[in-house]
PDB file of C-alpha atoms and ligand atoms in Angstrom:
ATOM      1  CA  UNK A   1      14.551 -11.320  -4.121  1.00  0.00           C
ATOM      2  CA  UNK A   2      14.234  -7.563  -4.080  1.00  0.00           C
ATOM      3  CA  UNK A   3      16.459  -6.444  -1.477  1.00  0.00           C
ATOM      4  CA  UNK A   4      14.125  -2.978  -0.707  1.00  0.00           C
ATOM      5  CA  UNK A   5      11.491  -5.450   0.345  1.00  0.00           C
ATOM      6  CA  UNK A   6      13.618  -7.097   3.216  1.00  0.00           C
ATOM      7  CA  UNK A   7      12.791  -6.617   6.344  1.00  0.00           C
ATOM      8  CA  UNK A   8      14.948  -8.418   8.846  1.00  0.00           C
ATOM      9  CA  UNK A   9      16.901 -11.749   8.777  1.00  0.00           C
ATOM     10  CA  UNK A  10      15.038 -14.492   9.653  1.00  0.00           C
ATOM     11  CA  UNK A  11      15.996 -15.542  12.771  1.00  0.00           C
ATOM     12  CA  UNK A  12      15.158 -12.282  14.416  1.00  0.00           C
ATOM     13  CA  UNK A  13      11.256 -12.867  14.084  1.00  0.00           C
ATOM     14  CA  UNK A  14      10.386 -15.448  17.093  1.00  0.00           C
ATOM     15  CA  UNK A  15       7.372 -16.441  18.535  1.00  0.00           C
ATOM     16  CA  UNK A  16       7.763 -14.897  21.814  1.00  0.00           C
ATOM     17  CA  UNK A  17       8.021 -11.157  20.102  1.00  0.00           C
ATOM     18  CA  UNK A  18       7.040  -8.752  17.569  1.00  0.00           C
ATOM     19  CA  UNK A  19       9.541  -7.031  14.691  1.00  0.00           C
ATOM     20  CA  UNK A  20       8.186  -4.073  14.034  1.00  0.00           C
ATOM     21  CA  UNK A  21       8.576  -2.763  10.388  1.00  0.00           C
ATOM     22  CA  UNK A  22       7.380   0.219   8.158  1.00  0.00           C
ATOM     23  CA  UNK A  23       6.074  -0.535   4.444  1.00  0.00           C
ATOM     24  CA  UNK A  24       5.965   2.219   1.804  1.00  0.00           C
ATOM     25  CA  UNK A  25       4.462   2.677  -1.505  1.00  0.00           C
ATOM     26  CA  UNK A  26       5.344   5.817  -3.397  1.00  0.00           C
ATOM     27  CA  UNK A  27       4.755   8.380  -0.627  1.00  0.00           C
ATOM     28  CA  UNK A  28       1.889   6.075   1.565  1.00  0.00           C
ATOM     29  CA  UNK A  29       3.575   4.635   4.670  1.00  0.00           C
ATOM     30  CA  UNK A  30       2.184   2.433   7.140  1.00  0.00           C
ATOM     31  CA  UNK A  31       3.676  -0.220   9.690  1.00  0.00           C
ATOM     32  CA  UNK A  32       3.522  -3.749  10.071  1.00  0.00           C
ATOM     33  CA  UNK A  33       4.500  -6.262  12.783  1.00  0.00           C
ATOM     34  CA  UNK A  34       6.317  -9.523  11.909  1.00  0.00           C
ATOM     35  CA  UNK A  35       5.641 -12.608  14.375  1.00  0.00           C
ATOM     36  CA  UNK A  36       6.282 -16.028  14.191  1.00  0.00           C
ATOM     37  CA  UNK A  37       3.738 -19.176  15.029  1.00  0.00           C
ATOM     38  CA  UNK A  38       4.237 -22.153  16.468  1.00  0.00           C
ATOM     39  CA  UNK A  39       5.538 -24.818  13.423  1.00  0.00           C
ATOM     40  CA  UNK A  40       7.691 -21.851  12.429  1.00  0.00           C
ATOM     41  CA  UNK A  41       5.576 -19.904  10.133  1.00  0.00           C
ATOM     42  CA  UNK A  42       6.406 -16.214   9.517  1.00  0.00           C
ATOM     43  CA  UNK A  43       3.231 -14.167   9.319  1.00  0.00           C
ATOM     44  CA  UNK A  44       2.739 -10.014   9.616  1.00  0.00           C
ATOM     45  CA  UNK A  45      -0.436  -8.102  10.723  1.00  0.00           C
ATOM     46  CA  UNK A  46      -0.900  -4.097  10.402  1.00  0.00           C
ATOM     47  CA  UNK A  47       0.635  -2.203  13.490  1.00  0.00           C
ATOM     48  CA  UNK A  48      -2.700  -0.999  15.318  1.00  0.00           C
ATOM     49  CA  UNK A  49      -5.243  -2.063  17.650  1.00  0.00           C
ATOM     50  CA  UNK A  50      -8.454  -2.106  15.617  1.00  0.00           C
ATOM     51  CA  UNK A  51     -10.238  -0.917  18.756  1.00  0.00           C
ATOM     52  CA  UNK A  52      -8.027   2.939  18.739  1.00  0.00           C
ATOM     53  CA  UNK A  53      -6.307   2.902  15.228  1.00  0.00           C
ATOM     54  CA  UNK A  54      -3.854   5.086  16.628  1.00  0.00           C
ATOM     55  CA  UNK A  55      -2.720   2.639  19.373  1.00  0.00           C
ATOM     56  CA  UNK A  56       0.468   0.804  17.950  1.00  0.00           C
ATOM     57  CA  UNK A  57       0.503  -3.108  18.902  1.00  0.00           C
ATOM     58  CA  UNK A  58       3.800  -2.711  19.072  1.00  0.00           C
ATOM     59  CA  UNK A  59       5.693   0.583  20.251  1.00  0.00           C
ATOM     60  CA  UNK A  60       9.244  -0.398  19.174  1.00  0.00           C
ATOM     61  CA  UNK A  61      10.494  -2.672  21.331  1.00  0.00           C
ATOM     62  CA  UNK A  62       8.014  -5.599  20.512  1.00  0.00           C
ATOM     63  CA  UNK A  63       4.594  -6.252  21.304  1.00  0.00           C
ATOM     64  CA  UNK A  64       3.380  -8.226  24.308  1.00  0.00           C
ATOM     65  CA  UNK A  65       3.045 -12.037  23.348  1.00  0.00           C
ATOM     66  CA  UNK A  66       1.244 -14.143  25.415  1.00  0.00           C
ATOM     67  CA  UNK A  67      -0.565 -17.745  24.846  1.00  0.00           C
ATOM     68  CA  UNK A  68      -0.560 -17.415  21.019  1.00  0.00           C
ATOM     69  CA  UNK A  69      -1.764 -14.454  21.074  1.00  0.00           C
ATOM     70  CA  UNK A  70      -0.815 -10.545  20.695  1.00  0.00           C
ATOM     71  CA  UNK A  71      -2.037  -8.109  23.332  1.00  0.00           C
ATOM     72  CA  UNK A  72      -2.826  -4.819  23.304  1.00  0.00           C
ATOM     73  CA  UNK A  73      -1.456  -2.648  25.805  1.00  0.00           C
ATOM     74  CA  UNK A  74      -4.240   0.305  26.247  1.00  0.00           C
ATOM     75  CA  UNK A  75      -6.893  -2.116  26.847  1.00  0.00           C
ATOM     76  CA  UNK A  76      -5.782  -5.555  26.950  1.00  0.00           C
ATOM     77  CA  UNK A  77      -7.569  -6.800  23.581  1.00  0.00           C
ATOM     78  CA  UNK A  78      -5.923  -9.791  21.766  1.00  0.00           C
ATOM     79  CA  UNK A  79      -5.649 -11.279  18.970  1.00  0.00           C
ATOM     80  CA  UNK A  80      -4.725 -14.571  17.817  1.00  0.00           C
ATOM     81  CA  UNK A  81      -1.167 -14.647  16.154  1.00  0.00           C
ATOM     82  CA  UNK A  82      -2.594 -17.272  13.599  1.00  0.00           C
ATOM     83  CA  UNK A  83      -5.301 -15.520  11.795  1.00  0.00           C
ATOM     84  CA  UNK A  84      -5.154 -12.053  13.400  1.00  0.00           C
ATOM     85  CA  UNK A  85      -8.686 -12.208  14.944  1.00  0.00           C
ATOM     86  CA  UNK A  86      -9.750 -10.943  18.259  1.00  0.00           C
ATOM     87  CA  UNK A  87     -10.930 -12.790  20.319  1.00  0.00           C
ATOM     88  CA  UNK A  88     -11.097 -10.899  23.523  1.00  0.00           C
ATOM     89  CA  UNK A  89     -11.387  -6.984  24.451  1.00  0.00           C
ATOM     90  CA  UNK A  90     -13.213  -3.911  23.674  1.00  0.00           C
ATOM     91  CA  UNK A  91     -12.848  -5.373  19.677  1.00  0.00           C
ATOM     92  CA  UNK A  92     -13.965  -8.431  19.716  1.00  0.00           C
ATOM     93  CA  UNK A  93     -14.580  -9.879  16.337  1.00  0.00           C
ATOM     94  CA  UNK A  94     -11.952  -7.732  14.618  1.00  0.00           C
ATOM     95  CA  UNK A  95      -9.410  -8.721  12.559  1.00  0.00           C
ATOM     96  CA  UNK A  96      -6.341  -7.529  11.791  1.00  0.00           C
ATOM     97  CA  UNK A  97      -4.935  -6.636   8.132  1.00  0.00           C
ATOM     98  CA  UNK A  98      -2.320  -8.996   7.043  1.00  0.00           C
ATOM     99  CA  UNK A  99       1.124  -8.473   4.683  1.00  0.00           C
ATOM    100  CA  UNK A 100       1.835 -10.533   2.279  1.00  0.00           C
ATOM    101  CA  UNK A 101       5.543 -11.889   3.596  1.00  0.00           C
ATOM    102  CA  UNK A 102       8.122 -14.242   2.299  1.00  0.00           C
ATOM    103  CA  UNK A 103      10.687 -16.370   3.882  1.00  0.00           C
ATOM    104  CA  UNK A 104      14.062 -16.784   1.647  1.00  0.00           C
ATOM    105  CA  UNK A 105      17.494 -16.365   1.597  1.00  0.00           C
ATOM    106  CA  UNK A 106      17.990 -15.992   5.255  1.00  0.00           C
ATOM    107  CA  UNK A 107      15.779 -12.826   5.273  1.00  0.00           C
ATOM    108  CA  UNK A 108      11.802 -11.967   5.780  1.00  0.00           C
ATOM    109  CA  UNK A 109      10.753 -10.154   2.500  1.00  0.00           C
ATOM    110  CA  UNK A 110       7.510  -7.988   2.047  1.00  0.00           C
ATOM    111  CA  UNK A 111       6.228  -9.581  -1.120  1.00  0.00           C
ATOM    112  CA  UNK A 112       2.477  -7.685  -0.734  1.00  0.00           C
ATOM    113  CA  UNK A 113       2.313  -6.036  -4.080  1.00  0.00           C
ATOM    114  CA  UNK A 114       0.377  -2.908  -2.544  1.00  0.00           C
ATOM    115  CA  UNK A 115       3.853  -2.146  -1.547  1.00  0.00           C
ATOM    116  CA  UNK A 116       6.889  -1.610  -2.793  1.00  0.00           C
ATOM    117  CA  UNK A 117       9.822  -2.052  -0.245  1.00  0.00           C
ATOM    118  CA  UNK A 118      10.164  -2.152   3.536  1.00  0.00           C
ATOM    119  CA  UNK A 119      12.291  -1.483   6.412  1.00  0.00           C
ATOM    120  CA  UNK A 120      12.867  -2.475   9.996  1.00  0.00           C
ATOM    121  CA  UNK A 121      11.150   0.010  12.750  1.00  0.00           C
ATOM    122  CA  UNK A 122       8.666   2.959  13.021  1.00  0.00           C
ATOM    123  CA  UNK A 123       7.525   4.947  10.185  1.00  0.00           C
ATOM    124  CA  UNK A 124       8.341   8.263  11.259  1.00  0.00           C
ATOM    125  CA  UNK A 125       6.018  10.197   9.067  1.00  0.00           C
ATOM    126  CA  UNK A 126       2.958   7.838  10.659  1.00  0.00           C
ATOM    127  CA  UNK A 127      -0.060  10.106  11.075  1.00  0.00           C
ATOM    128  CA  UNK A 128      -1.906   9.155  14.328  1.00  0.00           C
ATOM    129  CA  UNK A 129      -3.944  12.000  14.152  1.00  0.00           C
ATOM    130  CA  UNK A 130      -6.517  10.535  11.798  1.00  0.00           C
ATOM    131  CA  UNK A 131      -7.054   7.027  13.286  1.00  0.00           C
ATOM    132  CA  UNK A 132     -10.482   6.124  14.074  1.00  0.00           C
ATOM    133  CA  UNK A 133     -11.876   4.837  17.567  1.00  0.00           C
ATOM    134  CA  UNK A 134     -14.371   2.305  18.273  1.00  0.00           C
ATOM    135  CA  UNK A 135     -16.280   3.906  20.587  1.00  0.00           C
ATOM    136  CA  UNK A 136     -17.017   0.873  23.825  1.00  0.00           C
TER     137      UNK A 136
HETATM  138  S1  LIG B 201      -6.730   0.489  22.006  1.00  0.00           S
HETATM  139 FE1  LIG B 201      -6.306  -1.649  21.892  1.00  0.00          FE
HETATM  140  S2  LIG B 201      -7.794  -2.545  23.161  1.00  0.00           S
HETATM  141 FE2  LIG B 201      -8.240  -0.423  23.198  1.00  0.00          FE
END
């Protein structure tokens, strides 16, 4: 495995939190949010509420977990951790984007081939200036 596409070891992705992780390609950032379901599966979804793109899921310290599900923290939308769709809120129907991820050799490895390596946290150069909002 390429070792600028792992994220965190495995065991720090659990089912009752959020990893929070920024992807690059070339000089495109964006951030992605590792989670784990319920028979153990690793999955990662795109790091903003599709309701305000500019709202992070998770801030840094994890995003809220509750029932299955992620949760929004503006306005209380969430999503199911198994396919990323939302099933309650101001969004409703939504999806969120998905990474490509692979479990292996103790670590969690971005494997999406739209990018080329990631790290664990926030992107600091994320624009949230030019997110757009789905108006209620
Ligand atoms: S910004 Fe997430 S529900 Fe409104």
């Amino acid at each position: 495995m390429n070792e600028d596409r792992r994220i965190v070891d495995t065991d720090e992705v659990t089912a009752e939190d959020t990893v929070v992780f920024t992807a690059r390609s070339g000089f495109e950032t964006t951030e992605g949010l590792l989670t784990r379901l319920g028979d153990g599966t690793v999955v990662a979804y795109t790091n903003y509420c599709p309701h305000w793109r500019d709202v992070r899921l998770d801030k840094g310290p994890g995003a809220t977990v509750r029932d299955e599900e992620l949760v929004c923290g503006k306005h209380g939308a969430s999503f199911e951790k198994a396919t990323g769709h939302c099933d309650f809120g101001p969004c409703e129907g939504a999806v969120l984007d998905t990474f490509e991820v692979t479990v292996a050799e103790g670590g969690v490895y971005l494997t999406d081939e739209e990018w080329e390596s990631a790290d664990p946290g926030l992107s600091e150069e994320r624009d949230l200036s030019s997110g757009s909002r789905i108006d209620f």
